[in-house]
Amino acid sequence: MARANDEAAALIQELADLLSITGGDAFKIRAYEKAARAIAGHPEDISTLGLAGLKKIPTVGEAIAKKLADYNATGTIRQVEELRAQIPAGVRALTAIPTLGPRKALVLYQELGVSSVAELSEAVERGRLRGLKGFGAKSEENIRHGIELMRQAGERVLVDVAAELADGIVAALRDVPGCRKITHAGSLRRMRETIGDVDVLAASDDPRPLMEAFTALPLVAEVIAGGDKKTSVRTTTGLQVDLRVVPPEAWGAALQYFTGSQAHNIRTREIAFRQGLKLSEYGLFDSDSGELVVSETEEEVYERLGLPWIPPTLREDGGEIEAAREGRLPRLVTAEDIRGDLHTHTDLTDGTAPLERMVAAAADRGLEYYAITDHAPNLVMQRMTDEKILAQRERIRELQKEYRDLTILHGAELNIDPDGGVDWDADFLAGFDVLVASVHSHFTQDRAAMTRRFVTACENPHVHVIGHPTARGIGRRAPVDADWDEVFAAAARTGTAMEIDCFPDRLDLPADLIRRALRYGVKFSIDTDAHAVAHFRNLRYGVGTAQRGWLTPDDVINTWPLDRLREFLSKKP
DNA sequence: GCCGTTTTCGGCCCGACTGTTTTCAGTCG
């Protein structure tokens, strides 16, 4: 289901990871990592490419092209299989724990025989790490905390993993005979940031062909339960997928029911009950006579309950029922409203595609404006210089001549230092069209210091957007600690937008903080933070998060026409 | 393993931070 590019990139990345555990040449490892990113971000489907085409992917040379050809032919890469035989998969999984890298993972495996996160957890609790060279009390605590962080994400997957799986299943079953309608429901339809299991709903008078086609899909590892109304499977990646088939006339009620949330459904059923009605996945019924009232569309169900249709992203019993009753549901921002992207990278820093390709892809997306915001010099590893960024500005001005409907903005992603300062002096900063400022270091400052840091950044007249504000990595790194009320007040006061970073493992700001910021009158920017052309498709997750934060197009500066945006950018005190 | 206006070899992502050391290895962005 996943794109061949993603699967192949994952294999090359795995090759890099396994080599770093076995102690391979660091430059070779880095070459694999670079190539993995380039492959994932490559616009062409690699399964359609021959050796020559594969070598045209930047950072892919003779050797990696051959490995990709190997993947195209066999679905795997021989060298990866060989290394897997040496290093259990669980050892590689250990490196997902913060502060645990490949070297320490290898020590744990060789000295203690630890080859899974569960085994490591047990070893920690039994004090088996004590005395192990390189592991002290602090390491033990870090590992314990890191495992806890992973457990919080639990067995859930990031929204993009679930979305791509669901899209693939829907596409594979859509044309099965008798299938009238099919879509995903559940927490994925509500665009939760992580998904526990995938719900797919189909309408058909004859469920059998659908169920048979479903269990025959190549991604199915195990059929947990198989019936006429519901079939549950576990995929090869361990995720549970439920397919429910309902009669076409019950579509609306079923979609409403299986979309949830449970809390939202409890509220809607209560409303039905008070009106002498009964709401179930089969329809809205008269309590006394048992007669069907409505069931065909969600709109009818809500309407009969005296409510307008409520967008799935609001269905959390977070005030949407009251808002619906009082006619103050927001007109939520959609992907179609987005006119521009204010945070993107090129291969001048850590992006994988050159400026020209990113801009061309932005034009293909139909964007009206597009900002290039490569990393600034204080993120030392990116090796940015004044000369390089000014040369980029020249190239952008040249390139602009080739585009009539797309305005290319020149920006940068600044680093907010521990005191709230940023790269470059005011004169230099004034030369940019738009500036995003982000926290990339010193994540563990205490709340007071972190709050001051953000407030100072907001007060900088050249900073327009605070990038991925909490700096969290879902299941990977805790958000920074700040007094967000104070930060949002400062953002509103200074006309600084808060970013909603679309990366599925960031989704930052998170929805709850978006809603909190909204109360202060903060404006937002929904940015892909694209490091490759393929990252543009993450927009849907950022938009979903913005919807969960109740945002309208007016709240989001990159839905605005360019002149209004420019006014916002220039009006900082 | 990749790459090239420094081109077929010799560079390549550098520096800070953390924790465990007692002079540094591992991790991270």
Coordinates of C-alpha atoms (C1' of nucleotides) in Angstrom, one line a residue:
Chain A
M1 CA 0.0 0.0 0.0
A2 CA 2.8 2.4 0.9
R3 CA 4.5 3.9 -2.1
A4 CA 7.4 2.0 -3.4
N5 CA 9.6 5.0 -2.7
D6 CA 8.7 5.0 1.0
E7 CA 9.3 1.2 1.4
A8 CA 12.6 1.4 -0.5
A9 CA 13.7 4.5 1.5
A10 CA 12.8 2.6 4.7
L11 CA 15.0 -0.3 3.7
I12 CA 18.0 2.0 2.8
Q13 CA 17.5 3.7 6.2
E14 CA 17.4 0.4 7.9
L15 CA 20.6 -0.5 6.1
A16 CA 22.2 2.7 7.5
D17 CA 20.9 1.9 11.0
L18 CA 22.1 -1.6 11.0
L19 CA 25.5 -0.6 9.7
S20 CA 25.8 2.0 12.5
I21 CA 25.1 -0.7 15.0
T22 CA 27.7 -3.0 13.6
G23 CA 30.1 -0.1 13.3
G24 CA 30.3 0.5 9.6
D25 CA 32.0 3.5 8.0
A26 CA 30.4 6.7 9.2
F27 CA 30.5 8.4 5.7
K28 CA 29.0 5.4 4.1
I29 CA 26.2 5.4 6.6
R30 CA 25.6 9.0 6.0
A31 CA 25.4 8.4 2.3
Y32 CA 22.7 5.8 2.8
E33 CA 20.8 8.2 5.1
K34 CA 21.0 11.0 2.6
A35 CA 19.8 8.7 -0.2
A36 CA 16.9 7.4 1.9
R37 CA 15.6 10.9 2.3
A38 CA 16.1 11.7 -1.3
I39 CA 14.3 8.5 -2.4
A40 CA 11.3 9.2 -0.1
G41 CA 11.1 12.7 -1.4
H42 CA 11.5 11.8 -5.1
P43 CA 8.5 12.7 -7.2
E44 CA 8.7 9.8 -9.5
D45 CA 7.6 6.3 -8.5
I46 CA 10.9 4.3 -8.3
S47 CA 9.1 1.1 -9.2
T48 CA 8.8 2.5 -12.7
L49 CA 12.5 3.4 -13.0
G50 CA 15.4 1.4 -14.4
L51 CA 19.0 1.6 -13.4
A52 CA 19.6 4.8 -15.4
G53 CA 16.5 6.5 -14.0
L54 CA 17.4 5.5 -10.4
K55 CA 20.8 7.0 -10.8
K56 CA 19.2 10.3 -11.7
I57 CA 17.9 10.6 -8.1
P58 CA 20.2 13.0 -6.3
T59 CA 22.7 11.3 -4.0
V60 CA 21.9 7.9 -5.6
G61 CA 24.9 6.5 -7.4
E62 CA 25.8 3.1 -8.9
A63 CA 25.7 1.1 -5.7
I64 CA 22.5 2.4 -4.3
A65 CA 20.8 2.3 -7.7
K66 CA 21.6 -1.4 -7.8
K67 CA 20.0 -1.9 -4.4
L68 CA 16.9 -0.1 -5.5
A69 CA 16.7 -2.3 -8.7
D70 CA 17.1 -5.2 -6.3
Y71 CA 14.1 -3.9 -4.4
N72 CA 12.1 -3.4 -7.6
A73 CA 12.7 -7.0 -8.6
T74 CA 12.4 -8.8 -5.3
G75 CA 10.7 -6.5 -2.9
T76 CA 13.7 -6.4 -0.6
I77 CA 17.4 -5.7 -0.5
R78 CA 19.9 -8.5 -0.1
Q79 CA 22.3 -6.6 2.1
V80 CA 19.5 -5.6 4.5
E81 CA 18.4 -9.2 4.8
E82 CA 22.0 -10.3 5.6
L83 CA 22.4 -7.7 8.3
R84 CA 19.0 -8.5 9.8
A85 CA 20.3 -12.0 10.3
Q86 CA 23.1 -10.6 12.5
I87 CA 21.2 -7.9 14.4
P88 CA 17.7 -8.7 15.7
A89 CA 15.1 -6.1 14.8
G90 CA 14.5 -5.3 18.4
V91 CA 18.1 -4.1 18.8
R92 CA 17.5 -1.5 16.1
A93 CA 14.2 -0.6 17.9
L94 CA 16.2 0.3 21.0
T95 CA 17.7 3.3 19.2
A96 CA 14.3 4.9 19.0
I97 CA 14.6 5.5 22.8
P98 CA 16.0 9.0 23.3
T99 CA 19.6 9.0 24.5
L100 CA 20.1 5.5 23.3
G101 CA 22.0 5.3 20.0
P102 CA 23.5 2.5 18.0
R103 CA 26.7 2.1 20.1
K104 CA 24.8 1.7 23.4
A105 CA 22.2 -0.5 21.8
L106 CA 25.0 -2.8 20.7
V107 CA 26.5 -2.9 24.2
L108 CA 23.1 -3.8 25.6
Y109 CA 22.7 -6.6 23.1
Q110 CA 26.2 -8.0 23.4
E111 CA 26.6 -7.7 27.2
L112 CA 23.1 -8.4 28.4
G113 CA 21.5 -10.1 25.4
V114 CA 18.8 -7.4 25.3
S115 CA 17.0 -7.4 22.0
S116 CA 13.7 -5.6 22.5
V117 CA 12.3 -2.6 24.3
A118 CA 10.4 -4.9 26.6
E119 CA 13.6 -6.8 27.6
L120 CA 15.4 -3.5 28.1
S121 CA 12.6 -2.3 30.4
E122 CA 12.9 -5.5 32.4
A123 CA 16.7 -5.2 32.6
V124 CA 16.4 -1.7 33.9
E125 CA 14.0 -2.7 36.6
R126 CA 16.2 -5.5 37.7
G127 CA 19.2 -3.2 37.9
R128 CA 21.1 -5.2 35.3
L129 CA 22.4 -2.0 33.7
R130 CA 24.4 -1.1 36.8
G131 CA 28.1 -1.7 36.4
L132 CA 27.8 -1.8 32.6
K133 CA 30.5 0.3 31.1
G134 CA 29.2 3.6 29.9
F135 CA 25.9 3.3 31.8
G136 CA 25.5 5.2 35.1
A137 CA 22.5 6.2 37.2
K138 CA 21.6 9.0 34.9
S139 CA 21.6 6.8 31.8
E140 CA 19.3 4.3 33.6
E141 CA 16.9 7.1 34.4
N142 CA 17.0 8.5 30.9
I143 CA 16.2 5.1 29.5
R144 CA 13.4 4.5 31.9
H145 CA 11.9 7.9 31.0
G146 CA 12.4 7.3 27.2
I147 CA 10.6 3.9 27.4
E148 CA 7.8 5.6 29.3
L149 CA 7.5 8.2 26.5
M150 CA 7.3 5.5 23.9
R151 CA 4.6 3.7 25.9
Q152 CA 2.5 6.8 26.0
A153 CA 2.3 6.7 22.2
G154 CA 1.6 3.0 22.9
E155 CA 0.6 0.8 20.1
R156 CA -0.8 3.7 18.2
V157 CA 0.7 4.9 14.9
L158 CA 1.1 8.3 13.5
V159 CA -1.8 9.6 11.5
D160 CA -0.1 9.5 8.1
V161 CA 0.7 5.8 8.5
A162 CA -3.0 5.1 9.2
A163 CA -4.2 7.5 6.5
E164 CA -2.1 5.9 3.8
L165 CA -3.1 2.4 4.9
A166 CA -6.8 3.4 4.8
D167 CA -6.5 5.1 1.5
G168 CA -4.9 2.0 0.0
I169 CA -7.6 -0.3 1.4
V170 CA -10.4 2.0 0.2
A171 CA -8.8 2.2 -3.3
A172 CA -8.5 -1.6 -3.4
L173 CA -12.1 -2.3 -2.4
R174 CA -13.9 0.5 -4.1
D175 CA -14.5 -1.5 -7.3
V176 CA -15.5 -4.8 -5.7
P177 CA -18.9 -5.8 -7.0
G178 CA -21.8 -4.5 -4.9
C179 CA -19.7 -1.8 -3.1
R180 CA -21.8 1.4 -3.3
K181 CA -19.8 3.5 -0.9
I182 CA -16.6 3.2 1.0
T183 CA -14.6 5.5 3.3
H184 CA -12.6 5.5 6.4
A185 CA -14.2 6.5 9.7
G186 CA -13.1 6.4 13.4
S187 CA -10.3 8.5 14.9
L188 CA -8.7 8.8 11.5
R189 CA -11.7 10.7 10.1
R190 CA -11.5 12.9 13.1
M191 CA -7.8 13.4 12.3
R192 CA -6.5 12.4 15.7
E193 CA -2.7 12.8 15.8
T194 CA -2.2 9.1 16.5
I195 CA -4.4 6.2 15.5
G196 CA -5.0 3.0 17.4
D197 CA -6.9 1.0 14.8
V198 CA -8.3 1.8 11.3
D199 CA -12.0 1.7 10.7
V200 CA -13.3 1.3 7.2
L201 CA -17.0 1.6 6.4
A202 CA -18.6 0.3 3.2
A203 CA -22.2 0.3 2.0
S204 CA -23.4 -2.8 0.1
D205 CA -26.4 -5.1 -0.1
D206 CA -24.1 -8.1 -0.5
P207 CA -21.2 -7.9 2.0
R208 CA -19.6 -11.2 1.1
P209 CA -17.5 -10.1 -1.9
L210 CA -16.2 -7.1 0.1
M211 CA -15.2 -9.3 3.1
E212 CA -13.5 -11.8 0.8
A213 CA -11.6 -9.2 -1.1
F214 CA -10.6 -7.5 2.2
T215 CA -9.2 -10.7 3.8
A216 CA -7.3 -11.5 0.6
L217 CA -5.4 -8.2 0.6
P218 CA -1.6 -8.8 0.6
L219 CA -1.2 -6.6 3.7
V220 CA -3.4 -8.9 5.8
A221 CA -1.2 -11.0 8.2
E222 CA -4.0 -12.5 10.3
V223 CA -7.8 -12.5 10.3
I224 CA -8.9 -11.8 13.8
A225 CA -12.7 -12.1 13.2
G226 CA -14.6 -12.6 10.0
G227 CA -18.4 -12.0 9.7
D228 CA -21.0 -10.5 7.4
K229 CA -21.2 -7.2 9.2
K230 CA -17.7 -6.8 10.5
T231 CA -14.3 -8.3 9.7
S232 CA -11.2 -7.5 11.7
V233 CA -7.6 -8.2 10.5
R234 CA -4.1 -7.5 11.7
T235 CA -1.8 -6.1 9.0
T236 CA 1.7 -7.1 8.4
T237 CA 2.8 -4.0 10.3
G238 CA 0.7 -5.0 13.3
L239 CA -2.1 -2.5 13.0
Q240 CA -5.7 -3.7 13.4
V241 CA -8.2 -2.8 10.6
D242 CA -11.9 -3.2 10.9
L243 CA -14.1 -3.3 7.9
R244 CA -17.8 -2.8 8.6
V245 CA -20.4 -3.3 5.8
V246 CA -23.9 -1.8 6.2
P247 CA -26.9 -1.6 3.9
P248 CA -26.8 1.5 1.7
E249 CA -29.9 3.0 3.3
A250 CA -28.1 3.0 6.7
W251 CA -25.0 4.7 5.4
G252 CA -25.4 8.1 7.2
A253 CA -26.2 6.6 10.6
A254 CA -23.4 4.1 10.4
L255 CA -20.9 6.8 9.3
Q256 CA -22.0 9.0 12.2
Y257 CA -21.8 6.1 14.6
F258 CA -18.4 4.8 13.5
T259 CA -16.8 8.2 13.3
G260 CA -17.3 8.8 17.0
S261 CA -15.9 10.0 19.2
Q262 CA -17.6 8.0 21.8
A263 CA -18.1 11.1 23.9
H264 CA -19.7 12.9 21.0
N265 CA -22.0 9.9 20.3
I266 CA -23.1 9.8 23.8
R267 CA -24.2 13.4 23.5
T268 CA -26.1 12.8 20.2
R269 CA -27.8 9.8 21.6
E270 CA -28.9 11.7 24.6
I271 CA -30.4 14.4 22.4
A272 CA -32.2 11.8 20.4
F273 CA -33.6 10.2 23.6
R274 CA -35.0 13.5 24.8
Q275 CA -36.9 13.8 21.5
G276 CA -38.4 10.4 21.8
L277 CA -35.9 8.9 19.3
K278 CA -33.3 6.2 19.4
L279 CA -30.0 6.6 17.5
S280 CA -27.9 3.6 16.5
E281 CA -25.5 2.6 13.7
Y282 CA -28.6 1.5 11.8
G283 CA -30.5 4.8 11.9
L284 CA -32.6 7.2 13.9
F285 CA -35.8 5.4 15.1
D286 CA -39.0 6.4 16.8
S287 CA -38.7 5.0 20.4
D288 CA -42.3 4.0 20.6
S289 CA -43.1 2.6 17.2
G290 CA -39.6 1.5 16.4
E291 CA -40.1 3.0 13.0
L292 CA -37.1 4.3 11.0
V293 CA -37.0 8.1 10.9
V294 CA -33.8 8.8 8.9
S295 CA -30.5 7.0 8.2
E296 CA -29.2 7.7 4.7
T297 CA -27.0 10.6 5.3
E298 CA -25.2 12.2 8.2
E299 CA -26.7 15.5 7.4
E300 CA -30.3 14.1 7.8
V301 CA -29.4 12.5 11.1
Y302 CA -28.0 15.7 12.6
E303 CA -30.8 17.8 11.0
R304 CA -33.5 15.5 12.6
L305 CA -31.7 16.0 16.0
G306 CA -32.1 19.8 15.4
L307 CA -28.4 20.3 14.6
P308 CA -26.4 21.4 11.6
W309 CA -23.9 18.8 10.3
I310 CA -20.9 18.8 12.5
P311 CA -17.5 18.3 10.9
P312 CA -15.8 15.1 12.1
T313 CA -12.7 17.0 13.3
L314 CA -14.9 18.7 15.9
R315 CA -16.6 15.6 17.2
E316 CA -14.9 15.3 20.6
D317 CA -17.6 16.7 22.9
G318 CA -15.4 19.7 23.2
G319 CA -18.2 22.3 22.9
E320 CA -19.3 21.4 19.3
I321 CA -22.8 20.3 20.3
E322 CA -23.4 23.6 22.1
A323 CA -21.9 25.6 19.2
A324 CA -24.0 23.7 16.7
R325 CA -27.2 24.3 18.7
E326 CA -26.4 28.0 18.9
G327 CA -25.5 28.3 15.3
R328 CA -21.9 29.3 16.0
L329 CA -20.0 26.3 14.5
P330 CA -16.9 27.7 12.8
R331 CA -16.5 27.6 9.0
L332 CA -13.3 25.4 9.3
V333 CA -10.3 26.0 7.2
T334 CA -9.7 23.5 4.5
A335 CA -6.8 22.5 2.3
E336 CA -8.5 24.3 -0.6
D337 CA -8.2 27.6 1.4
I338 CA -4.5 27.4 1.6
R339 CA -2.9 29.9 -0.8
G340 CA 0.7 29.6 0.2
D341 CA 3.4 27.9 2.3
L342 CA 5.6 29.9 4.5
H343 CA 8.1 27.4 5.8
T344 CA 10.0 25.1 3.3
H345 CA 13.6 24.0 2.7
T346 CA 15.9 23.3 -0.2
D347 CA 19.1 21.4 -0.6
L348 CA 21.0 24.5 0.4
T349 CA 20.5 23.2 3.9
D350 CA 18.9 20.0 4.9
G351 CA 16.3 19.7 2.1
T352 CA 16.7 17.1 -0.6
A353 CA 15.5 19.0 -3.6
P354 CA 17.0 22.0 -5.3
L355 CA 15.3 25.4 -5.2
E356 CA 14.0 25.1 -8.7
R357 CA 12.3 21.8 -8.2
M358 CA 10.7 22.9 -4.9
V359 CA 9.3 26.0 -6.6
A360 CA 8.1 24.1 -9.6
A361 CA 6.3 21.7 -7.4
A362 CA 4.8 24.6 -5.4
A363 CA 3.5 26.0 -8.7
D364 CA 2.0 22.6 -9.6
R365 CA 0.2 22.7 -6.3
G366 CA -1.5 25.8 -7.5
L367 CA -0.1 28.0 -4.7
E368 CA -0.1 31.7 -5.0
Y369 CA 2.9 32.3 -2.9
Y370 CA 5.7 30.2 -1.6
A371 CA 8.5 31.0 0.9
I372 CA 11.9 29.4 0.8
T373 CA 13.1 29.3 4.5
D374 CA 16.4 27.5 4.8
H375 CA 18.2 27.1 8.1
A376 CA 20.2 30.1 9.5
P377 CA 23.8 29.9 10.5
N378 CA 23.4 29.2 14.2
L379 CA 22.3 25.7 13.5
V380 CA 25.9 25.1 12.8
M381 CA 25.6 21.7 11.1
Q382 CA 23.7 23.3 8.2
R383 CA 26.7 25.5 7.3
M384 CA 24.7 28.4 6.3
T385 CA 26.6 31.7 5.5
D386 CA 25.6 35.2 4.6
E387 CA 27.0 34.7 1.1
K388 CA 25.1 31.5 0.5
I389 CA 21.7 32.9 1.6
L390 CA 22.2 36.2 -0.4
A391 CA 23.2 34.1 -3.5
Q392 CA 20.0 32.2 -3.0
R393 CA 18.0 35.4 -2.9
E394 CA 19.5 36.4 -6.2
R395 CA 18.6 33.0 -7.7
I396 CA 15.0 33.5 -6.4
R397 CA 14.7 36.9 -8.0
E398 CA 15.9 35.4 -11.3
L399 CA 13.6 32.4 -11.0
Q400 CA 10.6 34.7 -10.3
K401 CA 10.8 35.9 -13.9
E402 CA 9.7 32.4 -15.0
Y403 CA 6.5 32.5 -12.8
R404 CA 3.6 34.7 -13.2
D405 CA 1.0 33.2 -10.9
L406 CA 3.3 32.2 -8.1
T407 CA 5.2 34.8 -5.9
I408 CA 8.4 33.4 -4.5
L409 CA 9.2 34.8 -1.0
H410 CA 12.7 34.7 0.4
G411 CA 12.9 33.8 4.0
A412 CA 14.8 31.8 6.6
E413 CA 14.2 29.6 9.5
L414 CA 16.0 31.3 12.4
N415 CA 17.1 29.7 15.6
I416 CA 15.8 31.1 18.8
D417 CA 18.8 31.0 21.2
P418 CA 18.4 30.4 25.0
D419 CA 17.9 34.1 25.6
G420 CA 15.4 34.6 22.8
G421 CA 17.8 36.1 20.3
V422 CA 18.1 35.0 16.7
D423 CA 20.6 34.7 13.9
W424 CA 21.8 37.9 12.2
D425 CA 21.4 41.5 13.1
A426 CA 18.4 43.7 12.4
D427 CA 19.7 45.1 9.1
F428 CA 20.3 41.7 7.6
L429 CA 17.0 40.4 8.9
A430 CA 15.2 43.3 7.2
G431 CA 16.3 42.0 3.8
F432 CA 14.0 38.9 4.1
D433 CA 10.3 38.7 3.0
V434 CA 9.3 36.4 5.8
L435 CA 11.1 34.9 8.8
V436 CA 10.2 31.8 10.8
A437 CA 11.9 31.4 14.2
S438 CA 12.2 28.0 15.9
V439 CA 13.6 26.4 19.0
H440 CA 16.3 23.8 17.9
S441 CA 18.4 23.5 21.0
H442 CA 18.2 23.8 24.8
F443 CA 14.9 22.1 24.9
T444 CA 15.0 21.5 28.7
Q445 CA 15.0 25.1 29.9
D446 CA 12.7 25.6 32.8
R447 CA 9.3 27.1 32.3
A448 CA 10.2 30.7 33.2
A449 CA 13.3 30.8 31.0
M450 CA 11.5 29.1 28.1
T451 CA 8.6 31.6 28.4
R452 CA 10.9 34.6 28.4
R453 CA 12.7 33.1 25.4
F454 CA 9.5 32.8 23.3
V455 CA 8.2 36.2 24.4
T456 CA 11.5 37.8 23.4
A457 CA 11.4 36.1 20.0
C458 CA 7.8 37.4 19.5
E459 CA 8.9 40.9 20.4
N460 CA 11.6 40.8 17.7
P461 CA 10.1 43.0 14.9
H462 CA 11.6 40.7 12.2
V463 CA 10.2 37.5 13.5
H464 CA 6.9 36.7 11.8
V465 CA 6.2 33.1 12.6
I466 CA 7.2 30.9 15.6
G467 CA 8.0 27.5 13.9
H468 CA 6.8 24.2 15.5
P469 CA 6.4 26.0 18.8
T470 CA 6.5 23.1 21.3
A471 CA 9.3 21.3 19.4
R472 CA 7.7 18.0 20.4
G473 CA 8.3 14.8 18.5
I474 CA 5.2 12.6 18.9
G475 CA 6.3 9.4 20.8
R476 CA 9.9 10.7 20.7
R477 CA 10.4 14.0 22.4
A478 CA 8.3 15.7 25.0
P479 CA 7.1 19.3 24.3
V480 CA 9.2 22.1 25.8
D481 CA 7.8 23.6 29.0
A482 CA 6.4 27.2 28.7
D483 CA 3.6 29.3 30.1
W484 CA 1.7 29.2 26.9
D485 CA -0.9 31.7 28.0
E486 CA 1.9 34.3 28.4
V487 CA 3.5 33.3 25.1
F488 CA 0.1 33.5 23.2
A489 CA -0.6 36.9 24.7
A490 CA 2.7 38.1 23.5
A491 CA 2.1 36.6 20.0
A492 CA -1.2 38.3 19.7
R493 CA 0.1 41.6 21.0
T494 CA 3.1 41.6 18.6
G495 CA 1.4 40.2 15.6
T496 CA 3.5 37.1 15.5
A497 CA 1.9 34.0 14.0
M498 CA 2.1 30.5 15.6
E499 CA 2.9 27.8 13.2
I500 CA 1.1 24.6 12.7
D501 CA 3.8 22.3 11.3
C502 CA 2.3 19.6 9.1
F503 CA 4.8 16.9 9.7
P504 CA 2.9 13.9 11.1
D505 CA 5.4 13.4 14.0
R506 CA 5.2 17.1 14.9
L507 CA 1.7 18.5 14.3
D508 CA 2.9 21.5 16.2
L509 CA 1.1 23.5 17.6
P510 CA -1.1 20.7 18.8
A511 CA -4.9 21.1 18.6
D512 CA -5.5 21.9 22.3
L513 CA -2.9 24.7 22.3
I514 CA -4.3 26.0 19.0
R515 CA -7.7 26.5 20.7
R516 CA -6.0 28.1 23.6
A517 CA -4.1 30.5 21.4
L518 CA -7.2 31.3 19.4
R519 CA -8.8 32.8 22.5
Y520 CA -6.0 35.4 22.6
G521 CA -6.6 36.3 19.0
V522 CA -3.4 34.7 17.8
K523 CA -3.0 34.1 14.0
F524 CA -1.6 30.9 12.6
S525 CA 0.4 29.7 9.6
I526 CA -0.2 26.1 8.4
D527 CA 3.2 25.1 6.9
T528 CA 4.5 21.9 5.4
D529 CA 8.1 22.5 6.6
A530 CA 8.8 20.5 3.4
H531 CA 12.3 19.2 3.0
A532 CA 11.3 17.4 -0.2
V533 CA 8.5 17.6 -2.8
A534 CA 6.8 14.5 -1.3
H535 CA 6.3 16.4 2.0
F536 CA 3.7 18.6 0.4
R537 CA 1.2 15.9 0.9
N538 CA 1.5 16.3 4.7
L539 CA -0.7 19.4 4.3
R540 CA -3.8 17.5 5.1
Y541 CA -2.6 16.5 8.5
G542 CA -1.7 20.1 9.4
V543 CA -5.1 21.2 8.1
G544 CA -6.8 18.5 10.1
T545 CA -5.0 19.7 13.2
A546 CA -6.0 23.3 12.5
Q547 CA -9.6 22.1 12.2
R548 CA -9.4 20.3 15.5
G549 CA -8.3 23.6 16.9
W550 CA -11.4 25.2 15.5
L551 CA -9.6 27.5 13.0
T552 CA -11.4 29.4 10.3
P553 CA -9.6 30.7 7.1
D554 CA -9.5 34.1 8.7
D555 CA -7.3 32.8 11.6
V556 CA -4.7 31.4 9.1
I557 CA -2.5 33.9 7.5
N558 CA -1.5 31.7 4.5
T559 CA -5.1 31.5 3.4
W560 CA -5.1 35.2 2.9
P561 CA -4.5 37.0 -0.4
L562 CA -0.8 38.0 -0.8
D563 CA -1.5 41.7 -0.2
R564 CA -3.2 41.0 3.1
L565 CA -0.4 38.7 4.1
R566 CA 2.3 41.3 3.2
E567 CA 0.4 43.9 5.3
F568 CA 0.5 41.4 8.3
L569 CA 4.2 40.8 7.7
S570 CA 5.1 44.5 7.6
K571 CA 2.9 45.6 10.5
K572 CA 5.0 44.3 13.3
P573 CA 5.7 47.0 15.9
Chain B
dG1 C1' 28.8 5.4 -1.0
dC2 C1' 28.6 9.9 -3.4
dC3 C1' 30.5 13.6 -5.7
dG4 C1' 33.2 17.2 -8.9
dT5 C1' 34.3 25.4 -11.8
dT6 C1' 38.9 22.0 -5.6
dT7 C1' 36.7 16.2 -10.7
dT8 C1' 38.4 9.9 -10.6
dC9 C1' 40.7 10.9 -5.1
dG10 C1' 40.0 12.9 -1.0
dG11 C1' 36.8 15.0 1.1
dC12 C1' 32.2 14.6 3.1
dC13 C1' 27.8 17.9 8.8
dC14 C1' 30.0 20.7 12.9
dG15 C1' 29.6 21.7 17.5
dA16 C1' 27.3 21.5 21.9
dC17 C1' 25.6 18.9 25.4
dT18 C1' 25.4 14.9 28.5
dG19 C1' 27.0 11.6 31.3
dT20 C1' 30.6 9.1 32.6
dT21 C1' 34.7 9.8 32.7
dT22 C1' 39.6 11.7 34.6
dT23 C1' 40.3 13.0 29.0
dC24 C1' 36.3 11.4 26.2
dA25 C1' 32.4 8.6 23.8
dG26 C1' 27.9 8.8 22.5
dT27 C1' 23.9 11.3 21.0
dC28 C1' 21.6 14.9 18.9
dG29 C1' 20.0 18.6 15.8

